[in-house]
Coordinates of C-alpha atoms in Angstrom, one line a residue:
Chain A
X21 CA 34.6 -43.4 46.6
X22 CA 34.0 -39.8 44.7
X23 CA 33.0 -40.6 40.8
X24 CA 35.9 -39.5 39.7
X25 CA 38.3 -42.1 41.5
X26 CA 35.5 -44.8 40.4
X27 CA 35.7 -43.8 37.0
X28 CA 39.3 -44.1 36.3
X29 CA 39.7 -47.7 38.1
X30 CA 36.8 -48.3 35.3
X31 CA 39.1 -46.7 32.6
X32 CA 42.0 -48.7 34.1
X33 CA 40.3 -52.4 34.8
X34 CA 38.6 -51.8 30.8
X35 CA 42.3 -51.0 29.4
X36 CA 43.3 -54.2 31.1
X37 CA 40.7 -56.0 30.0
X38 CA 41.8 -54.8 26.3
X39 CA 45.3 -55.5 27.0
X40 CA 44.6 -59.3 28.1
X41 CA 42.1 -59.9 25.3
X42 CA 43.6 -58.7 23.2
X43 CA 47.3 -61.3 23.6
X44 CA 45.1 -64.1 24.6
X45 CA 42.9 -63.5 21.0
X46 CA 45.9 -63.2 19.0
X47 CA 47.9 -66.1 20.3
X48 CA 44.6 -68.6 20.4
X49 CA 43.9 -66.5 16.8
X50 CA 47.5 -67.8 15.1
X51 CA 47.4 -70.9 17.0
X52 CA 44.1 -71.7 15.4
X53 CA 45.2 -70.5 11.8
X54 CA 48.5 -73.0 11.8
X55 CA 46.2 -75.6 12.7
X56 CA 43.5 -75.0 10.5
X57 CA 46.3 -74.9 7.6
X58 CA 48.0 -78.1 9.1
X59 CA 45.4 -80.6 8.2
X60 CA 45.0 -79.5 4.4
X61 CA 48.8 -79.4 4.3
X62 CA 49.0 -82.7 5.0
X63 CA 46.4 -83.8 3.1
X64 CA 47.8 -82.0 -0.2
X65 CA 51.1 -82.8 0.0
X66 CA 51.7 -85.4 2.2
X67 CA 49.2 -88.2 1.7
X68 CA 50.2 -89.1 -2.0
X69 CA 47.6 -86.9 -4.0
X70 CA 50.3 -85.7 -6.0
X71 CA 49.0 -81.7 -5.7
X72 CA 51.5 -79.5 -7.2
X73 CA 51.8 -75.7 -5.2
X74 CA 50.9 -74.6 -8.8
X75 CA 47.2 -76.0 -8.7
X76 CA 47.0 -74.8 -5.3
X77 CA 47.7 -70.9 -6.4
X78 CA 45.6 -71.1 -9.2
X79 CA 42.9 -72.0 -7.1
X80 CA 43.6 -69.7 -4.9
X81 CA 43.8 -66.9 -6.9
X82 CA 40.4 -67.8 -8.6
X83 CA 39.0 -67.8 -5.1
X84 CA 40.9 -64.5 -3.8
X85 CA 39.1 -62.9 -7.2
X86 CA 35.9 -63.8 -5.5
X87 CA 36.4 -63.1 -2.1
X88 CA 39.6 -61.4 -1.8
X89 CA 37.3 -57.9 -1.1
X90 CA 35.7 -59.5 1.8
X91 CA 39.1 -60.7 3.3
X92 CA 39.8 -56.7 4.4
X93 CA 36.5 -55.5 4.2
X94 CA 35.0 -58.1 6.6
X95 CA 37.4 -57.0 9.5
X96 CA 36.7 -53.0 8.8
X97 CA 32.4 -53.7 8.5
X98 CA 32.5 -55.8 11.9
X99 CA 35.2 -53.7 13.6
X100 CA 32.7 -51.4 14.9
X101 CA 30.1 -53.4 16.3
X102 CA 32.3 -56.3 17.8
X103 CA 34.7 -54.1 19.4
X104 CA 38.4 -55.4 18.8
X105 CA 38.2 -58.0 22.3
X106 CA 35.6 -59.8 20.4
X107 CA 37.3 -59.3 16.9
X108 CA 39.6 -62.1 17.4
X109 CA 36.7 -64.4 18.9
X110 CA 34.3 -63.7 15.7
X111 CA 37.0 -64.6 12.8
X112 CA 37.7 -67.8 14.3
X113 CA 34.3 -69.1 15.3
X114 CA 32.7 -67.7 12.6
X115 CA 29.1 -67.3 11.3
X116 CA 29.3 -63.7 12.3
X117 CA 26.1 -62.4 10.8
X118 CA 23.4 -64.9 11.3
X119 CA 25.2 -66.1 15.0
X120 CA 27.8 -64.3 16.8
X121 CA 25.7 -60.9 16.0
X122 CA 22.5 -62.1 17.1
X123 CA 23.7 -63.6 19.9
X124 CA 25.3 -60.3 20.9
X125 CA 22.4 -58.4 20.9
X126 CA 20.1 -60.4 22.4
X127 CA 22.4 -60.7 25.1
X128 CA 23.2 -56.9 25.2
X129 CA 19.1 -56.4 25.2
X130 CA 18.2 -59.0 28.3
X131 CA 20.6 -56.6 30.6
X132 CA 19.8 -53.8 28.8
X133 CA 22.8 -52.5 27.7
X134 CA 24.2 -50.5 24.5
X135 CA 26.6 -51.3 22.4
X136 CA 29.8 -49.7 22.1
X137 CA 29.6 -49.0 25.8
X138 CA 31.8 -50.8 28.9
X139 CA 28.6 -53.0 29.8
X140 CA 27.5 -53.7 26.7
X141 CA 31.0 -54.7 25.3
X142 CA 31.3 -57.0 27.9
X143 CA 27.7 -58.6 27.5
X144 CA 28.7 -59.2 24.1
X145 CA 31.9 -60.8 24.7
X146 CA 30.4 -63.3 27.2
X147 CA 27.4 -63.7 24.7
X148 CA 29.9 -64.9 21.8
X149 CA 31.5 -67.3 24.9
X150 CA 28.0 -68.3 25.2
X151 CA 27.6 -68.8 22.1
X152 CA 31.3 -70.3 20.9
X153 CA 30.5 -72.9 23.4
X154 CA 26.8 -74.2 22.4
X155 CA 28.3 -74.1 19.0
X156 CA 31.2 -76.1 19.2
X157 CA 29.3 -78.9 21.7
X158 CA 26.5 -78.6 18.5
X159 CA 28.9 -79.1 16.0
X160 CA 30.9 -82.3 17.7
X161 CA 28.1 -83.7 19.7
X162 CA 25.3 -83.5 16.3
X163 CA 28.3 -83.2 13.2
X164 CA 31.1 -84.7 14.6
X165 CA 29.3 -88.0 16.3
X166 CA 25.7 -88.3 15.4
X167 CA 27.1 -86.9 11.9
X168 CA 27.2 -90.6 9.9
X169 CA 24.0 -91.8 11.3
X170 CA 22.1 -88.7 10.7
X171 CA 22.4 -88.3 7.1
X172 CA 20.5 -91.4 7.3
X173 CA 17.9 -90.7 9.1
X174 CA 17.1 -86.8 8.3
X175 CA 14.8 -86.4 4.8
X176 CA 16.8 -84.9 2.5
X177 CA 14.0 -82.4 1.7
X178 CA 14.6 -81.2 5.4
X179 CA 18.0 -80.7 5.1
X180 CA 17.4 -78.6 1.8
X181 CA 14.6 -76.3 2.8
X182 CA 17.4 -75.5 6.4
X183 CA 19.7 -74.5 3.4
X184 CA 17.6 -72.4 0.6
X185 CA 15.8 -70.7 3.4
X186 CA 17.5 -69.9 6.9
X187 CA 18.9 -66.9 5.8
X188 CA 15.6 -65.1 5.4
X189 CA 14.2 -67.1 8.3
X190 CA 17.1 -65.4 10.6
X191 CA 17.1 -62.2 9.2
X192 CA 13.8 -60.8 9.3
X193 CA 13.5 -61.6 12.9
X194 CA 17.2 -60.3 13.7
X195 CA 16.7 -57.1 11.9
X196 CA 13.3 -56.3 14.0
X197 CA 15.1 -57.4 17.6
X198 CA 18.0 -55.3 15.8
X199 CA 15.4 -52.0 16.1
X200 CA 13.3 -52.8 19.0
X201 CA 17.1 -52.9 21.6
X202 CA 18.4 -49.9 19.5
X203 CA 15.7 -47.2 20.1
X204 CA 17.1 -45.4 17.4
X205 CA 14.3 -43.9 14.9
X206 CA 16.9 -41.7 12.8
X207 CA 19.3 -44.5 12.0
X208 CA 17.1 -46.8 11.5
X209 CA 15.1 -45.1 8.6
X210 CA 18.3 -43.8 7.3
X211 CA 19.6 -48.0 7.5
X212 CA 17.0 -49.0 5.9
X213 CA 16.8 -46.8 2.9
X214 CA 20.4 -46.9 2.4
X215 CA 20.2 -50.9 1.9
X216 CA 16.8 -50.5 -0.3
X217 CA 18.9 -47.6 -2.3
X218 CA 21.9 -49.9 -2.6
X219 CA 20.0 -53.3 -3.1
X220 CA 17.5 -51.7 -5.5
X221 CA 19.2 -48.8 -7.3
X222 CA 23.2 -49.1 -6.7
X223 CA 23.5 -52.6 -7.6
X224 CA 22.1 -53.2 -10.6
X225 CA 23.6 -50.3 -11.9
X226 CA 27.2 -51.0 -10.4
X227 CA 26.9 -55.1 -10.1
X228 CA 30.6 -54.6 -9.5
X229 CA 29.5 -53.0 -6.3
X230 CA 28.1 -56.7 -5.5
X231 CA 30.4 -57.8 -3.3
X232 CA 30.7 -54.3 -1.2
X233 CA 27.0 -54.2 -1.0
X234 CA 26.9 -54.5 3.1
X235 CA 29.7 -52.6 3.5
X236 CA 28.7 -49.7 1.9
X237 CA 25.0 -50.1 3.6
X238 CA 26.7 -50.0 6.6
X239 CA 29.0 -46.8 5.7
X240 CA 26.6 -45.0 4.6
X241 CA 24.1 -45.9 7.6
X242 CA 27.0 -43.8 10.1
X243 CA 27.5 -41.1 7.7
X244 CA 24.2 -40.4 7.2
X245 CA 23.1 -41.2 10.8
X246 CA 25.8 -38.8 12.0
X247 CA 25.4 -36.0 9.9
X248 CA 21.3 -36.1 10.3
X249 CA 21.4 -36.7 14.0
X250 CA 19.0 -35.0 16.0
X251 CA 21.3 -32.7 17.5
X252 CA 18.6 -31.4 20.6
X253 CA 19.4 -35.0 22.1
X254 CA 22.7 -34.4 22.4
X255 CA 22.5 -34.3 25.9
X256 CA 20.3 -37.3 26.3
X257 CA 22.7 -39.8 24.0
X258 CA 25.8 -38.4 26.5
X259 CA 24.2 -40.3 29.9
Chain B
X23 CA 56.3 -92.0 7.3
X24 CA 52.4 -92.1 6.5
X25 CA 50.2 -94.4 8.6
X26 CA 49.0 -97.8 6.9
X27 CA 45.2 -96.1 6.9
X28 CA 46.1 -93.7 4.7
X29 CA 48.3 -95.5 2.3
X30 CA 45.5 -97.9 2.0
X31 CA 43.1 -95.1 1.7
X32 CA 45.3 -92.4 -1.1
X33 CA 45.0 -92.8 -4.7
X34 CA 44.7 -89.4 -6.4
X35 CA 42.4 -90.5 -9.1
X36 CA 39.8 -92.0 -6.5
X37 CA 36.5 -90.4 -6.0
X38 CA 36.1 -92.1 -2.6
X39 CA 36.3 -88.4 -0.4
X40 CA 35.4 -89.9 2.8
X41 CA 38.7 -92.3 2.4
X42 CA 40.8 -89.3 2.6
X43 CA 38.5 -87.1 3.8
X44 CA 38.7 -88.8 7.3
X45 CA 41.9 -89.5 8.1
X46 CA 43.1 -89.6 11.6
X47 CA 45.9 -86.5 11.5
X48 CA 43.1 -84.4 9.6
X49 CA 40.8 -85.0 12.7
X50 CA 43.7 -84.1 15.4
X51 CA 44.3 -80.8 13.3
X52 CA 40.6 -80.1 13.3
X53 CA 40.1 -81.3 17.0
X54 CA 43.1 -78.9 17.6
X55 CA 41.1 -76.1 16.4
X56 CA 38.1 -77.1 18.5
X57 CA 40.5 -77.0 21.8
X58 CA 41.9 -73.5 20.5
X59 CA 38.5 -72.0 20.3
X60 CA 37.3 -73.8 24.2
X61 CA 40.8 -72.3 25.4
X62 CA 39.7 -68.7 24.5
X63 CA 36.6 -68.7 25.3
X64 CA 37.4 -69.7 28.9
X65 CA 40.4 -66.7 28.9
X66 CA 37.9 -64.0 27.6
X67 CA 35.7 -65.2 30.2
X68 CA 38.1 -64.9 32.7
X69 CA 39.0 -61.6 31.7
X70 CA 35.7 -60.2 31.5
X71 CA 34.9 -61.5 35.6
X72 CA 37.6 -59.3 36.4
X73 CA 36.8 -56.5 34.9
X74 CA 32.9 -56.7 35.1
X75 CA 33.4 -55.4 39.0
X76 CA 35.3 -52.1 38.0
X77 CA 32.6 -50.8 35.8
X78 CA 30.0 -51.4 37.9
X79 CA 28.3 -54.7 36.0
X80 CA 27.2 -57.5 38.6
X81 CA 28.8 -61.1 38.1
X82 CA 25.0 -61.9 37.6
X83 CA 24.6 -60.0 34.4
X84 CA 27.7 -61.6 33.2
X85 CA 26.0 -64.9 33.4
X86 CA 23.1 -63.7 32.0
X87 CA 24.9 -62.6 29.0
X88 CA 26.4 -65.5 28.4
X89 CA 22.7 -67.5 28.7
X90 CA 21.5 -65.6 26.4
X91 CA 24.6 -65.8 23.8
X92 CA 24.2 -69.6 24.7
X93 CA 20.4 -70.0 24.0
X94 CA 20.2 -67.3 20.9
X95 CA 23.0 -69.5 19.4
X96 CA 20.5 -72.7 19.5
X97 CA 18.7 -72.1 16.7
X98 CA 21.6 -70.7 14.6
X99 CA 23.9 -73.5 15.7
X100 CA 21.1 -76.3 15.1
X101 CA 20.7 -74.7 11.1
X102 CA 24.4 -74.6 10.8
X103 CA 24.3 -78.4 11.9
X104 CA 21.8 -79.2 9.6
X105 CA 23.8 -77.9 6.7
X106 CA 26.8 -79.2 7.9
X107 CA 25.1 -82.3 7.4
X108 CA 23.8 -81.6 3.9
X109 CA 28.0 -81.3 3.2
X110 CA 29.1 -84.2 4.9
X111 CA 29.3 -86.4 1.8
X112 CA 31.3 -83.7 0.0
X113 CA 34.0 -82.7 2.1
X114 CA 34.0 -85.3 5.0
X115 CA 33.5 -84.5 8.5
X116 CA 36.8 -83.2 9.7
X117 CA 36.5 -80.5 6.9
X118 CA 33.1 -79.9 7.4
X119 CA 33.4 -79.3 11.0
X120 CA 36.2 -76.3 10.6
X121 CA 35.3 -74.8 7.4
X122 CA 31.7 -74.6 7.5
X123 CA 31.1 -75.3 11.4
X124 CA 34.0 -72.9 12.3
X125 CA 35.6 -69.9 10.5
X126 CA 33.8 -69.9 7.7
X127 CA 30.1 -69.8 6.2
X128 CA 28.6 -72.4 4.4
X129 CA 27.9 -70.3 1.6
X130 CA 31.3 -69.2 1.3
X131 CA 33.4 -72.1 1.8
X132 CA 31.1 -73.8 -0.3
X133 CA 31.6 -71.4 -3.2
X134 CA 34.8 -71.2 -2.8
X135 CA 35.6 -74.9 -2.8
X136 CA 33.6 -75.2 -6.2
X137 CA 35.5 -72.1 -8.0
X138 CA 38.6 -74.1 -6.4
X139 CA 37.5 -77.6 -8.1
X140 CA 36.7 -75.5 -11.6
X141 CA 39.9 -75.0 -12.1
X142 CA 41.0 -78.5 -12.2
X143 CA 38.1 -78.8 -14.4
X144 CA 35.9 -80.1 -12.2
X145 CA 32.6 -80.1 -10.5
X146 CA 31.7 -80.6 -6.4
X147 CA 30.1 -84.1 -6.2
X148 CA 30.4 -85.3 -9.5
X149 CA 32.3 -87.6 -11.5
X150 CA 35.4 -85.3 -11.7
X151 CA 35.3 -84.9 -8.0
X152 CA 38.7 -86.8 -7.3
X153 CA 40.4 -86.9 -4.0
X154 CA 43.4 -84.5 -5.7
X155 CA 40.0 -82.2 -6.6
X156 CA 39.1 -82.7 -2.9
X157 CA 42.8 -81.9 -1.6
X158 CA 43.2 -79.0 -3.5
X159 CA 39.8 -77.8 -3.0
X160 CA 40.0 -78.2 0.8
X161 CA 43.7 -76.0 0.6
X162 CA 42.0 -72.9 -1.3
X163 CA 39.4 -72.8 1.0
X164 CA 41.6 -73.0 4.1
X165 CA 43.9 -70.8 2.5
X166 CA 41.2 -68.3 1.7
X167 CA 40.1 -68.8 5.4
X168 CA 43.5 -67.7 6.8
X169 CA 43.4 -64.7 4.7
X170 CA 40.6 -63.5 6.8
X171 CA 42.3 -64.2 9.7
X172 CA 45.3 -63.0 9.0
X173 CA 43.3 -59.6 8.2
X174 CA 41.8 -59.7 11.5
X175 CA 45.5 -60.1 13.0
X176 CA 47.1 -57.2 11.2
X177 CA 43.6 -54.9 11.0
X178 CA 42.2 -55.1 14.5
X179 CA 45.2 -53.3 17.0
X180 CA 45.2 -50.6 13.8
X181 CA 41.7 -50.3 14.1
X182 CA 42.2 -50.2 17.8
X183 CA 44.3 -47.0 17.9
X184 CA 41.8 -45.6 15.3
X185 CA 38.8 -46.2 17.5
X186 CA 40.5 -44.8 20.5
X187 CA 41.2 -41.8 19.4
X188 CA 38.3 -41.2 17.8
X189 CA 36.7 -42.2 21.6
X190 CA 38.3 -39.2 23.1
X191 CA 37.8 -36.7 20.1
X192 CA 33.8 -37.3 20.4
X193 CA 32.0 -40.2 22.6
X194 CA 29.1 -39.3 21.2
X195 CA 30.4 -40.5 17.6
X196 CA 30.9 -43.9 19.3
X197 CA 27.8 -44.5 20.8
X198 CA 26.0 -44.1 17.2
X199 CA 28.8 -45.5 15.1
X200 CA 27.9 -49.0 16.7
X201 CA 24.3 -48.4 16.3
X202 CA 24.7 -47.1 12.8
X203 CA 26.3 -50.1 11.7
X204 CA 24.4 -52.6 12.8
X205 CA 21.0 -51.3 11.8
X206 CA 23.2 -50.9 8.7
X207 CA 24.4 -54.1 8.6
X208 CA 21.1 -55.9 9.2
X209 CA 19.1 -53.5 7.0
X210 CA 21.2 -54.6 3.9
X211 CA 21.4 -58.2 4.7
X212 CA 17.6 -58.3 5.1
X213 CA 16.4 -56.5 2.4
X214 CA 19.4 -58.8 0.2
X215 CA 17.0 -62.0 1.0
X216 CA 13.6 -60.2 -0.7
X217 CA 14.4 -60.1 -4.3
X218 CA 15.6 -63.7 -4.0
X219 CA 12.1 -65.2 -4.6
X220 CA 8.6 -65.1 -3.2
X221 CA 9.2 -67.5 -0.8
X222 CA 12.2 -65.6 0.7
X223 CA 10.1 -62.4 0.5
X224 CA 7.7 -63.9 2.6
X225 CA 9.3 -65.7 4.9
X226 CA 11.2 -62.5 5.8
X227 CA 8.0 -61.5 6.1
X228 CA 6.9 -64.3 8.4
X229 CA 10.2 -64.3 10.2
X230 CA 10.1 -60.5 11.6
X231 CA 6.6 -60.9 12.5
X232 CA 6.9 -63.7 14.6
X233 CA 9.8 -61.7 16.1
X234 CA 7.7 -58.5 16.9
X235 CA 5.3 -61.1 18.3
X236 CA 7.5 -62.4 21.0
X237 CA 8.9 -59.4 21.6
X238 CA 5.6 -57.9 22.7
X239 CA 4.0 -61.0 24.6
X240 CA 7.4 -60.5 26.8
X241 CA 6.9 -57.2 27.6
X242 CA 2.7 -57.3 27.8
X243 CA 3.3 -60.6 29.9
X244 CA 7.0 -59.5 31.3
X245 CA 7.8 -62.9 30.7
X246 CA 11.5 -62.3 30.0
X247 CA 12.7 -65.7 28.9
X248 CA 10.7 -65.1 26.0
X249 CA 12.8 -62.6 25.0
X250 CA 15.9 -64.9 24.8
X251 CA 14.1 -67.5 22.8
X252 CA 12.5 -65.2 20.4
X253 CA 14.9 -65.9 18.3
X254 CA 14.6 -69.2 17.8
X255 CA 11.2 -69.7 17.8
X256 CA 11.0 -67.1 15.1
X257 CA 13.4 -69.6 13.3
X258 CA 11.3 -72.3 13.6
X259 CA 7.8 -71.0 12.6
X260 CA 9.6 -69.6 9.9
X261 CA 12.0 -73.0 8.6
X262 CA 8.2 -74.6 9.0
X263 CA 6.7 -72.2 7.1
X264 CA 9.6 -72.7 4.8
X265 CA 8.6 -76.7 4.4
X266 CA 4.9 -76.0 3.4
X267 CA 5.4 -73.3 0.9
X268 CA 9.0 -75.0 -0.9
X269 CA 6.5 -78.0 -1.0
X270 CA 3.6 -76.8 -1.8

């Protein structure tokens, strides 16, 4: 097989894969989002709470003030990194950042692969399948079932250190696995200063920027990675 | 037609959640969402055997991929369960299970419910914490929840078309875009936890240590399991640090 005829049934069996994912993520996708309305629905309006639609849009609206940002910006941060296959898998299991992200990585690391290539896109799709199902066997085997009897049993002081502090416990060991796999001195330095610049400078002079604060980190961190590349290694980022 | 649990069970003005909180219908919905999720996953698994072949990616690094999504997610799944937990007498366990187990973030969805709850005047958990606080409550938040995914729906074959063409403009833009953005994204979530207090500062500290640790005992030692449970042993000694300095 000459490289040439190899690497269009790659182009070809990658577009398929595309194509499939991406019907099966958007029918499972709207499936899930009926359901996950139906049960509130019910609750609201059909089990005597007497909820009127206009306490419903006043809440929402006070919540879509919050977070409303984050409903588009989300998507267009995450885009890049998840590839559009794993898009529809991310939004619906959720805890991107501090699970489905990780969890890609690490994967995409053990086989060394990169990310936003053919091998690493897949690693990271089967990593978030990986993932998707420890969670949900977590959540309905330790929530769901041992739920009741463990609030009873677990010191509540446990349960509220897991809470104030797992962020920083998961983050500081993501973002150094995050620049050991990448290999990638320039963007890193340039990642880095751009969150101190926006965590340190930008926001407290712009708190309105609050909300955007990742996104822009992570805007500026192509920009600036693109425009200082190292442009003798050209050849060396093209194998 | 409402079944006799529930009719028992409803009364707007009660502050009993977990009456309404648990009834049956709600846990079909959310058990619904659970199969939805299992269905997809087995689908994009599917998909990704058949294509793994044409790019030249052995079945076996498939399954190693999906090992090590499966035991990274350990530690992050076992925290989210914890604080799952911590919510259970709030929002009941259906709710719990697809807001902050699924879809959402605890942080988020907690928010969210409490900004929903203010303006019915009043709080998560307290007095004021009726089951028509609860309902409404647990609405905004799914309702906020479907935004996002409704976001994803429209955003992501737009996005799609975007990133293709930008794929044969200049590959070399795509290989660093990904990068880019997740140093980025990283970076800024990080460096968000430090100002939080000494305790956070540290335990970031602690946290990427014990990271760069692991890292290099499974390279020095080429003991490559180690690199898969880095993560969550990182977790660990830092959640334990976590218990000696909050109590101390």
């Amino acid at each position: 097989m000459s490289s040439t005829s190899l690497s269009s049934s790659a182009a070809a069996s990658m577009e398929r894969f595309d194509r499939q994912t991406s019907r099966y993520g958007s029918i499972t996708m709207t499936l899930g989002l009926i359901l996950s309305l139906a049960g509130p629905i019910y609750i609201a309006f059909f089990s005597g709470m007497e909820v009127t639609a206009s306490m419903v849009w006043v809440a929402l609206l006070a919540v879509a003030a919050t977070f409303g940002v984050l409903w588009v910006v989300e998507p267009l941060t995450y885009f890049p990194i998840l590839g559009s296959a794993a898009m529809y898998q991310a939004f619906m299991i959720g805890n991107i950042s501090n699970k489905l992200l990780p969890a890609a990585i690490v994967a995409q690391s053990a086989i060394n692969a990169k990310p936003g290539t053919k091998r690493g896109d897949l690693a990271a799709v089967m990593a978030i399948c990986g993932a998707a199902t420890v969670h949900l066997t977590s959540l309905l085997l330790f929530v769901g079932v041992l739920g009741t009897w463990l609030v009873h049993n677990i010191p509540v002081e446990v349960i509220e250190v897991a809470r104030l502090y797992i962020l920083p416990a998961l983050m500081g060991a993501v973002l150094v696995q995050c620049i050991v796999s990448m290999k990638a001195l320039r963007p890193t330095i340039i990642a880095v200063a751009a969150a101190l610049l926006v965590n340190f400078a930008v926001i407290p002079l712009v708190p309105a920027v609050g909300p955007f604060a990742t996104a822009l980190v992570v805007a500026a961190s192509i920009v600036f990675s693109w425009v200082l590349r190292q442009r003798t290694a050209q050849a060396a980022t093209e194998n | 037609m409402q079944t006799p649990f529930a009719v028992a069970a409803a009364d707007p003005s009660s502050t009993n959640i977990w009456a309404i909180a648990n009834t049956p219908i709600l846990w079909i919905c959310i058990l619904g969402v659970f199969a939805v999720i299992f269905v997809q996953t087995v689908l994009y698994a599917k998909a990704a055997k058949a294509a793994a072949p044409h790019i030249e990616m052995p079945a076996r690094e498939l399954k190693e991929a999906f090992r090590a999504g499966a035991v990274a997610s350990i530690g992050p799944s076992l925290a989210v369960v914890l604080v799952a937990i911590a919510l259970l007498a709030l929002f009941g366990t259906p709710a719990v299970l697809v807001r902050i187990g699924l879809i959402g973030s605890a942080a988020a969805e907690t928010a969210s419910a409490s900004i929903a709850a203010g303006t019915m005047g009043a709080s998560l958990g307290g007095d004021s914490y009726t089951q028509q606080v609860f309902a409404v409550a647990f609405m905004a938040m799914s309702l906020s929840g479907a935004m996002w995914m409704l976001c994803t729906l429209i955003m992501t074959p737009l996005l799609k078309k975007g990133g293709k063409s930008l794929a044969k403009r200049n590959p070399a833009v795509m290989a660093l875009i990904p990068t880019a953005a997740l140093l980025g994204a990283f970076s800024a979530l990080t460096i968000a936890e430090l100002p939080k207090s000494n305790v956070h500062l540290i335990l970031v500290g602690i946290s990427a240590a014990s990271m760069g640790l692991c890292l290099y005992l499974a390279k020095a030692l080429n003991q490559k399991w180690l690199k898969e449970w880095a993560l969550g042993i990182s977790i660990v000694i830092a959640l334990v640090s976590a218990y000696f300095l909050h109590t101390a």
